[in-house]
Amino acid sequence: MNLSKEYAAGPIRRRLSALGLLAAAVMVTTSTATATPAATTATATSAPEAAVRASTLGAQAAQSGRYFGTAVAAGKLGDSTYSTLLDREFTMVTPENEMKWDTIERSRGSFNFVPADQITARAPARGQRVRGHTLVWHSQLPSWVSSLTDANTLRSVLNNHISTVMNHYKGKVYAWDVVNEAFADGGSGAHRPSVFQNLLGDGFIEQAFRTARAADPAAKLCYNDYSIENWSDAKTQGVYRMVRDFKARGVPVDCVGFQAHFGAGGPPASFQTTLANFAALGVDVQITELDIAQASTTAYANSVRACMNVARCTGITVWGIRDIDSWRTGQNPLLFDNSGNKKPAYQSVLTTLGGTAVASSGTKRAAALPSSFGWSSGGQLIAPKSDATHTIAGIKDPSVVHHNGKYHVFASVASSAGYGLVYLSFSDWSQAGSATHHYLDRTAIGAGYRAAPQVFYNTRQGLWYLVYQTGNASFSTNPDIGNPDGWSAPRNFYASMPDIIRQNIGNGYWVDMWVICDSVDCYLFSSDDNGHLYRSRTTLAQFPNGFTDTVIALQDSNRYALFEASNVYKVQGGNQYLLLVEAIGSDGRRYFRSWTAGSIAGSWTPLAATEANPFARATNVTFPSGSWTRDISHGEMLRAGNDQTLPIPSCRLQYLYQGKDPNAGGDYNSLPWRLGLLTQTDSTC
Ligand code: XIL
């Protein structure tokens, strides 16, 4: 029986760990016969954490992994009432006019970034991200563009505008409204006339998105429009058909923005349906320019609730701060009055962002996880692929994000020679097995002991992070997750092993580093194969530097009950964090236990944390296509977003894990680990 996991750094470490393996096998055999594993004595609870009300729009939205933004005018930043509200309440900013064509490229080839730079430059230090608005729009378009008559000239003008602007803001803009308002009002469902449409035809939108993706592959690319909130409207249907077609043909579109400039009655009754239907195409949806004539509390609550009830509705932006800042003069459509006081609609939005009911039918409670789980597993999806220089026994420890229409999977590859990292991408799980394996030892990450990767996108820095173990906790960064050669050389999070780990690790191994951030701080979790889960902290602004305050976040006197491979996620739609830790059961098989907490540094309450009521164990997994593993081991949840907050949905969970032939044995590093996918079967929503 091979029960202990270790990552061999070299021949000496391997020989030492072989002794550890032996000891581990003996200890588990003993505990099976005589002891009740501590895991079985913990009690599960079904009580979801009560949501703690935050006091600002941005902080409240962040509790469900969303942002709350506003349009910003550079000329008003010197008004201290304005900038105080801006920085206190909002976590996303959209330049109201400063990125429009008539400001940025007023004459051909001459770019003026000064006004927009005033907005983007101050945002990161205030914890704000930026939506870029907008690259291609028929309005606020200088006449030198609208009077062009030659298609080839316009095509190169368009490409140059997109590339130049996006290049300037690379890493500074989270999402771009690549094309704004291209569809006609009324019953046609067709594109509106414009110089772009008239000279380039229907294909101009696709061209704009393709050019945008090439210019900044890390930015989210949105289509943005108004009067597309009512599901049955011809304009809504026209945009929906376009996005569906783009997704089917691989045209890069990541999000759809709903401007939501509403009359006094607020959103149409079908708004949530519209958001959900677009999200189901595989795009994020966002409310991008919300304002409502007279700002009734009900109309605002209905708008916000529609977003809260759709997992992929990732944020809400209001189109201005105070009523005097609004473009809709005299309609008082915003959340603050002319003096900057909160209006009743503000309270209504804050309450609704907290998931609390505001009298109306169809209101949902804040989402929370169930207290027991059932899963169905597919067959082996991903097996190792040896090549001329890599002879691989097992593929393990997967990390996965979905970005630009593709799954991007990072994993450990194991063999008797030690551990390395591999990357593969594919658009559909049916193609996972045939994807090319890129060995990352050929990149700046380099050869040697590198294992247990975790990937996420750092929105503050506009960079992908790959966190992994090397004996220390290490990381590399990459502006483009799709480019395996783009990873930087390893850097360490710690100067050396923190004292508290050194004091508690015994004969374990320091493994499975995991980073998660909230809107203020980042945390680094790790395990010691000796019953301890550790947690260090730094600020989001300082990350990746400054990890300190290392503490034991959770411990168990039975080292096998709290072994390794921890994951921490933010559950969307409520105020709940989920912790998973891999354990070795009394049958010697790997399985997962789970806990929840109201904050990342909070105390963990058992959720499904016993052998009898596990989070995921062979006993609560069915295998319709054949029971190929009894171990449900190191893996990762399919997330609802790729950023450092690690959001997951509260229902229909999917978990990518490692399993192996139950009869396989021998050298731990040579075991035939394969990857498979669990899908939750007993989801209640
Ligand atoms: C508006 C601005 O708020 C005004 O200051 C400007 O004069 C006109 O444009 N749809 C959009 C936004 O996409 O860019 C518009 O903003 C409002 C409608």
mmCIF file of N, CA, C and O in Angstrom, residues 419-482:
data_model
loop_
_atom_site.group_PDB
_atom_site.id
_atom_site.type_symbol
_atom_site.label_atom_id
_atom_site.label_comp_id
_atom_site.label_asym_id
_atom_site.label_seq_id
_atom_site.Cartn_x
_atom_site.Cartn_y
_atom_site.Cartn_z
ATOM 1 N N TYR A 419 9.320 15.109 -10.112
ATOM 2 C CA TYR A 419 8.105 15.828 -10.485
ATOM 3 C C TYR A 419 8.389 17.017 -11.391
ATOM 4 O O TYR A 419 9.412 17.679 -11.263
ATOM 5 N N GLY A 420 7.429 17.278 -12.304
ATOM 6 C CA GLY A 420 7.482 18.471 -13.134
ATOM 7 C C GLY A 420 6.069 18.957 -13.390
ATOM 8 O O GLY A 420 5.110 18.424 -12.826
ATOM 9 N N LEU A 421 5.939 19.978 -14.238
ATOM 10 C CA LEU A 421 4.626 20.550 -14.535
ATOM 11 C C LEU A 421 4.305 20.408 -16.010
ATOM 12 O O LEU A 421 5.202 20.434 -16.862
ATOM 13 N N VAL A 422 3.018 20.278 -16.306
ATOM 14 C CA VAL A 422 2.568 20.170 -17.690
ATOM 15 C C VAL A 422 1.363 21.086 -17.882
ATOM 16 O O VAL A 422 0.639 21.384 -16.921
ATOM 17 N N TYR A 423 1.170 21.571 -19.108
ATOM 18 C CA TYR A 423 0.030 22.434 -19.452
ATOM 19 C C TYR A 423 -0.663 21.882 -20.676
ATOM 20 O O TYR A 423 -0.008 21.447 -21.628
ATOM 21 N N LEU A 424 -1.991 21.879 -20.640
ATOM 22 C CA LEU A 424 -2.753 21.534 -21.832
ATOM 23 C C LEU A 424 -4.008 22.391 -21.901
ATOM 24 O O LEU A 424 -4.481 22.888 -20.877
ATOM 25 N N SER A 425 -4.541 22.621 -23.094
ATOM 26 C CA SER A 425 -5.785 23.373 -23.226
ATOM 27 C C SER A 425 -6.650 22.716 -24.281
ATOM 28 O O SER A 425 -6.139 22.057 -25.204
ATOM 29 N N PHE A 426 -7.956 22.898 -24.109
ATOM 30 C CA PHE A 426 -8.911 22.286 -25.029
ATOM 31 C C PHE A 426 -10.226 23.020 -24.855
ATOM 32 O O PHE A 426 -10.486 23.627 -23.810
ATOM 33 N N SER A 427 -11.067 22.977 -25.878
ATOM 34 C CA SER A 427 -12.309 23.742 -25.784
ATOM 35 C C SER A 427 -13.441 22.927 -25.181
ATOM 36 O O SER A 427 -14.427 23.487 -24.718
ATOM 37 N N ASP A 428 -13.305 21.625 -25.177
ATOM 38 C CA ASP A 428 -14.400 20.788 -24.691
ATOM 39 C C ASP A 428 -13.802 19.579 -23.985
ATOM 40 O O ASP A 428 -12.740 19.088 -24.379
ATOM 41 N N TRP A 429 -14.477 19.090 -22.940
ATOM 42 C CA TRP A 429 -13.936 17.954 -22.198
ATOM 43 C C TRP A 429 -13.746 16.740 -23.092
ATOM 44 O O TRP A 429 -12.866 15.908 -22.839
ATOM 45 N N SER A 430 -14.561 16.640 -24.158
ATOM 46 C CA SER A 430 -14.405 15.485 -25.056
ATOM 47 C C SER A 430 -13.055 15.527 -25.761
ATOM 48 O O SER A 430 -12.598 14.528 -26.301
ATOM 49 N N GLN A 431 -12.418 16.711 -25.790
ATOM 50 C CA GLN A 431 -11.110 16.827 -26.450
ATOM 51 C C GLN A 431 -9.944 16.787 -25.460
ATOM 52 O O GLN A 431 -8.780 16.884 -25.866
ATOM 53 N N ALA A 432 -10.269 16.630 -24.173
ATOM 54 C CA ALA A 432 -9.206 16.697 -23.161
ATOM 55 C C ALA A 432 -8.139 15.638 -23.396
ATOM 56 O O ALA A 432 -6.941 15.890 -23.258
ATOM 57 N N GLY A 433 -8.575 14.443 -23.780
ATOM 58 C CA GLY A 433 -7.631 13.334 -23.947
ATOM 59 C C GLY A 433 -6.691 13.512 -25.120
ATOM 60 O O GLY A 433 -5.587 12.956 -25.131
ATOM 61 N N SER A 434 -7.110 14.279 -26.118
ATOM 62 C CA SER A 434 -6.259 14.412 -27.307
ATOM 63 C C SER A 434 -5.445 15.705 -27.310
ATOM 64 O O SER A 434 -4.712 15.976 -28.259
ATOM 65 N N ALA A 435 -5.573 16.514 -26.242
ATOM 66 C CA ALA A 435 -4.837 17.785 -26.209
ATOM 67 C C ALA A 435 -3.322 17.543 -26.125
ATOM 68 O O ALA A 435 -2.870 16.546 -25.571
ATOM 69 N N THR A 436 -2.566 18.484 -26.683
ATOM 70 C CA THR A 436 -1.103 18.414 -26.621
ATOM 71 C C THR A 436 -0.620 18.737 -25.206
ATOM 72 O O THR A 436 -1.129 19.659 -24.571
ATOM 73 N N HIS A 437 0.341 17.980 -24.714
ATOM 74 C CA HIS A 437 0.919 18.257 -23.395
ATOM 75 C C HIS A 437 2.203 19.081 -23.565
ATOM 76 O O HIS A 437 3.130 18.636 -24.237
ATOM 77 N N HIS A 438 2.196 20.258 -22.986
ATOM 78 C CA HIS A 438 3.385 21.122 -23.043
ATOM 79 C C HIS A 438 4.135 20.966 -21.726
ATOM 80 O O HIS A 438 3.608 21.345 -20.669
ATOM 81 N N TYR A 439 5.327 20.466 -21.764
ATOM 82 C CA TYR A 439 6.112 20.308 -20.534
ATOM 83 C C TYR A 439 6.762 21.633 -20.174
ATOM 84 O O TYR A 439 7.488 22.218 -20.962
ATOM 85 N N LEU A 440 6.467 22.125 -18.983
ATOM 86 C CA LEU A 440 6.896 23.472 -18.614
ATOM 87 C C LEU A 440 8.360 23.526 -18.180
ATOM 88 O O LEU A 440 8.905 24.605 -17.967
ATOM 89 N N ASP A 441 9.027 22.368 -18.096
ATOM 90 C CA ASP A 441 10.471 22.416 -17.822
ATOM 91 C C ASP A 441 11.230 22.992 -19.014
ATOM 92 O O ASP A 441 12.387 23.358 -18.895
ATOM 93 N N ARG A 442 10.556 23.101 -20.163
ATOM 94 C CA ARG A 442 11.199 23.694 -21.345
ATOM 95 C C ARG A 442 11.082 25.216 -21.340
ATOM 96 O O ARG A 442 11.596 25.876 -22.223
ATOM 97 N N THR A 443 10.335 25.752 -20.374
ATOM 98 C CA THR A 443 10.143 27.199 -20.309
ATOM 99 C C THR A 443 11.057 27.760 -19.219
ATOM 100 O O THR A 443 11.837 27.023 -18.606
ATOM 101 N N ALA A 444 10.898 29.048 -18.946
ATOM 102 C CA ALA A 444 11.721 29.658 -17.883
ATOM 103 C C ALA A 444 11.433 29.040 -16.512
ATOM 104 O O ALA A 444 12.211 29.218 -15.576
ATOM 105 N N ILE A 445 10.323 28.321 -16.391
ATOM 106 C CA ILE A 445 10.044 27.632 -15.122
ATOM 107 C C ILE A 445 11.160 26.633 -14.814
ATOM 108 O O ILE A 445 11.535 26.441 -13.654
ATOM 109 N N GLY A 446 11.680 25.999 -15.853
ATOM 110 C CA GLY A 446 12.877 25.183 -15.707
ATOM 111 C C GLY A 446 12.619 23.789 -15.171
ATOM 112 O O GLY A 446 11.505 23.446 -14.758
ATOM 113 N N ALA A 447 13.661 22.981 -15.167
ATOM 114 C CA ALA A 447 13.560 21.590 -14.732
ATOM 115 C C ALA A 447 13.779 21.488 -13.230
ATOM 116 O O ALA A 447 14.193 22.442 -12.580
ATOM 117 N N GLY A 448 13.503 20.314 -12.690
ATOM 118 C CA GLY A 448 13.683 20.085 -11.256
ATOM 119 C C GLY A 448 12.331 19.973 -10.566
ATOM 120 O O GLY A 448 11.286 19.957 -11.213
ATOM 121 N N TYR A 449 12.388 19.919 -9.240
ATOM 122 C CA TYR A 449 11.195 19.673 -8.444
ATOM 123 C C TYR A 449 10.207 20.839 -8.528
ATOM 124 O O TYR A 449 10.422 21.894 -7.952
ATOM 125 N N ARG A 450 9.144 20.660 -9.318
ATOM 126 C CA ARG A 450 8.051 21.622 -9.410
ATOM 127 C C ARG A 450 6.767 20.805 -9.448
ATOM 128 O O ARG A 450 6.636 19.913 -10.291
ATOM 129 N N ALA A 451 5.824 21.088 -8.565
ATOM 130 C CA ALA A 451 4.626 20.255 -8.500
ATOM 131 C C ALA A 451 3.449 20.997 -7.900
ATOM 132 O O ALA A 451 3.608 22.068 -7.311
ATOM 133 N N ALA A 452 2.279 20.380 -8.055
ATOM 134 C CA ALA A 452 1.018 20.833 -7.451
ATOM 135 C C ALA A 452 0.682 22.277 -7.827
ATOM 136 O O ALA A 452 0.622 23.157 -6.976
ATOM 137 N N PRO A 453 0.451 22.547 -9.111
ATOM 138 C CA PRO A 453 0.203 23.918 -9.554
ATOM 139 C C PRO A 453 -1.194 24.418 -9.182
ATOM 140 O O PRO A 453 -2.126 23.632 -9.031
ATOM 141 N N GLN A 454 -1.291 25.730 -9.033
ATOM 142 C CA GLN A 454 -2.588 26.400 -8.903
ATOM 143 C C GLN A 454 -2.522 27.636 -9.781
ATOM 144 O O GLN A 454 -1.585 28.429 -9.682
ATOM 145 N N VAL A 455 -3.521 27.827 -10.656
ATOM 146 C CA VAL A 455 -3.490 28.960 -11.578
ATOM 147 C C VAL A 455 -4.650 29.904 -11.275
ATOM 148 O O VAL A 455 -5.752 29.466 -10.933
ATOM 149 N N PHE A 456 -4.391 31.213 -11.358
ATOM 150 C CA PHE A 456 -5.469 32.203 -11.268
ATOM 151 C C PHE A 456 -4.994 33.491 -11.919
ATOM 152 O O PHE A 456 -3.802 33.668 -12.195
ATOM 153 N N TYR A 457 -5.945 34.395 -12.160
ATOM 154 C CA TYR A 457 -5.635 35.664 -12.792
ATOM 155 C C TYR A 457 -5.648 36.766 -11.736
ATOM 156 O O TYR A 457 -6.619 36.908 -10.998
ATOM 157 N N ASN A 458 -4.568 37.511 -11.651
ATOM 158 C CA ASN A 458 -4.488 38.622 -10.710
ATOM 159 C C ASN A 458 -4.998 39.881 -11.417
ATOM 160 O O ASN A 458 -4.330 40.432 -12.293
ATOM 161 N N THR A 459 -6.197 40.311 -11.037
ATOM 162 C CA THR A 459 -6.819 41.427 -11.760
ATOM 163 C C THR A 459 -6.115 42.747 -11.483
ATOM 164 O O THR A 459 -6.163 43.650 -12.306
ATOM 165 N N ARG A 460 -5.491 42.886 -10.332
ATOM 166 C CA ARG A 460 -4.790 44.145 -10.040
ATOM 167 C C ARG A 460 -3.585 44.330 -10.944
ATOM 168 O O ARG A 460 -3.226 45.442 -11.313
ATOM 169 N N GLN A 461 -2.928 43.199 -11.254
ATOM 170 C CA GLN A 461 -1.691 43.293 -12.029
ATOM 171 C C GLN A 461 -1.895 42.896 -13.487
ATOM 172 O O GLN A 461 -0.984 43.049 -14.300
ATOM 173 N N GLY A 462 -3.076 42.374 -13.810
ATOM 174 C CA GLY A 462 -3.309 41.927 -15.177
ATOM 175 C C GLY A 462 -2.393 40.784 -15.565
ATOM 176 O O GLY A 462 -1.920 40.708 -16.693
ATOM 177 N N LEU A 463 -2.125 39.888 -14.611
ATOM 178 C CA LEU A 463 -1.190 38.784 -14.857
ATOM 179 C C LEU A 463 -1.777 37.468 -14.358
ATOM 180 O O LEU A 463 -2.418 37.429 -13.302
ATOM 181 N N TRP A 464 -1.493 36.422 -15.087
ATOM 182 C CA TRP A 464 -1.804 35.077 -14.598
ATOM 183 C C TRP A 464 -0.703 34.640 -13.631
ATOM 184 O O TRP A 464 0.476 34.917 -13.876
ATOM 185 N N TYR A 465 -1.104 33.981 -12.578
ATOM 186 C CA TYR A 465 -0.155 33.427 -11.617
ATOM 187 C C TYR A 465 -0.249 31.917 -11.618
ATOM 188 O O TYR A 465 -1.351 31.354 -11.629
ATOM 189 N N LEU A 466 0.896 31.262 -11.594
ATOM 190 C CA LEU A 466 0.962 29.827 -11.378
ATOM 191 C C LEU A 466 1.732 29.633 -10.073
ATOM 192 O O LEU A 466 2.890 30.027 -9.963
ATOM 193 N N VAL A 467 1.044 29.076 -9.084
ATOM 194 C CA VAL A 467 1.632 28.844 -7.758
ATOM 195 C C VAL A 467 1.972 27.364 -7.683
ATOM 196 O O VAL A 467 1.171 26.528 -8.104
ATOM 197 N N TYR A 468 3.146 27.016 -7.172
ATOM 198 C CA TYR A 468 3.517 25.601 -7.108
ATOM 199 C C TYR A 468 4.586 25.397 -6.048
ATOM 200 O O TYR A 468 5.117 26.353 -5.488
ATOM 201 N N GLN A 469 4.865 24.126 -5.758
ATOM 202 C CA GLN A 469 5.839 23.831 -4.728
ATOM 203 C C GLN A 469 7.164 23.395 -5.343
ATOM 204 O O GLN A 469 7.200 22.727 -6.379
ATOM 205 N N THR A 470 8.220 23.816 -4.679
ATOM 206 C CA THR A 470 9.569 23.485 -5.147
ATOM 207 C C THR A 470 10.426 23.080 -3.954
ATOM 208 O O THR A 470 11.638 23.070 -4.029
ATOM 209 N N GLY A 471 9.781 22.801 -2.834
ATOM 210 C CA GLY A 471 10.474 22.737 -1.546
ATOM 211 C C GLY A 471 10.172 24.011 -0.781
ATOM 212 O O GLY A 471 9.975 24.000 0.416
ATOM 213 N N ASN A 472 10.080 25.129 -1.489
ATOM 214 C CA ASN A 472 9.508 26.366 -0.990
ATOM 215 C C ASN A 472 8.144 26.506 -1.662
ATOM 216 O O ASN A 472 7.720 25.628 -2.408
ATOM 217 N N ALA A 473 7.454 27.604 -1.397
ATOM 218 C CA ALA A 473 6.238 27.957 -2.127
ATOM 219 C C ALA A 473 6.661 28.925 -3.216
ATOM 220 O O ALA A 473 7.195 29.986 -2.909
ATOM 221 N N SER A 474 6.432 28.565 -4.477
ATOM 222 C CA SER A 474 6.972 29.343 -5.583
ATOM 223 C C SER A 474 5.868 29.774 -6.534
ATOM 224 O O SER A 474 4.751 29.281 -6.466
ATOM 225 N N PHE A 475 6.225 30.697 -7.431
ATOM 226 C CA PHE A 475 5.246 31.115 -8.434
ATOM 227 C C PHE A 475 5.953 31.615 -9.676
ATOM 228 O O PHE A 475 7.133 31.998 -9.634
ATOM 229 N N SER A 476 5.207 31.575 -10.784
ATOM 230 C CA SER A 476 5.616 32.204 -12.028
ATOM 231 C C SER A 476 4.439 33.029 -12.515
ATOM 232 O O SER A 476 3.304 32.789 -12.101
ATOM 233 N N THR A 477 4.688 34.014 -13.391
ATOM 234 C CA THR A 477 3.591 34.814 -13.952
ATOM 235 C C THR A 477 3.654 34.781 -15.472
ATOM 236 O O THR A 477 4.700 34.473 -16.062
ATOM 237 N N ASN A 478 2.506 35.139 -16.073
ATOM 238 C CA ASN A 478 2.397 35.075 -17.529
ATOM 239 C C ASN A 478 1.276 36.020 -17.949
ATOM 240 O O ASN A 478 0.178 35.952 -17.408
ATOM 241 N N PRO A 479 1.522 36.928 -18.896
ATOM 242 C CA PRO A 479 0.426 37.798 -19.333
ATOM 243 C C PRO A 479 -0.624 37.049 -20.164
ATOM 244 O O PRO A 479 -1.750 37.515 -20.313
ATOM 245 N N ASP A 480 -0.259 35.896 -20.714
ATOM 246 C CA ASP A 480 -1.157 35.183 -21.632
ATOM 247 C C ASP A 480 -1.205 33.714 -21.247
ATOM 248 O O ASP A 480 -0.260 32.960 -21.517
ATOM 249 N N ILE A 481 -2.296 33.303 -20.659
ATOM 250 C CA ILE A 481 -2.360 31.919 -20.172
ATOM 251 C C ILE A 481 -2.259 30.908 -21.312
ATOM 252 O O ILE A 481 -1.845 29.770 -21.114
ATOM 253 N N GLY A 482 -2.625 31.344 -22.525
ATOM 254 C CA GLY A 482 -2.592 30.415 -23.659
ATOM 255 C C GLY A 482 -1.196 30.192 -24.209
ATOM 256 O O GLY A 482 -1.007 29.377 -25.109
#
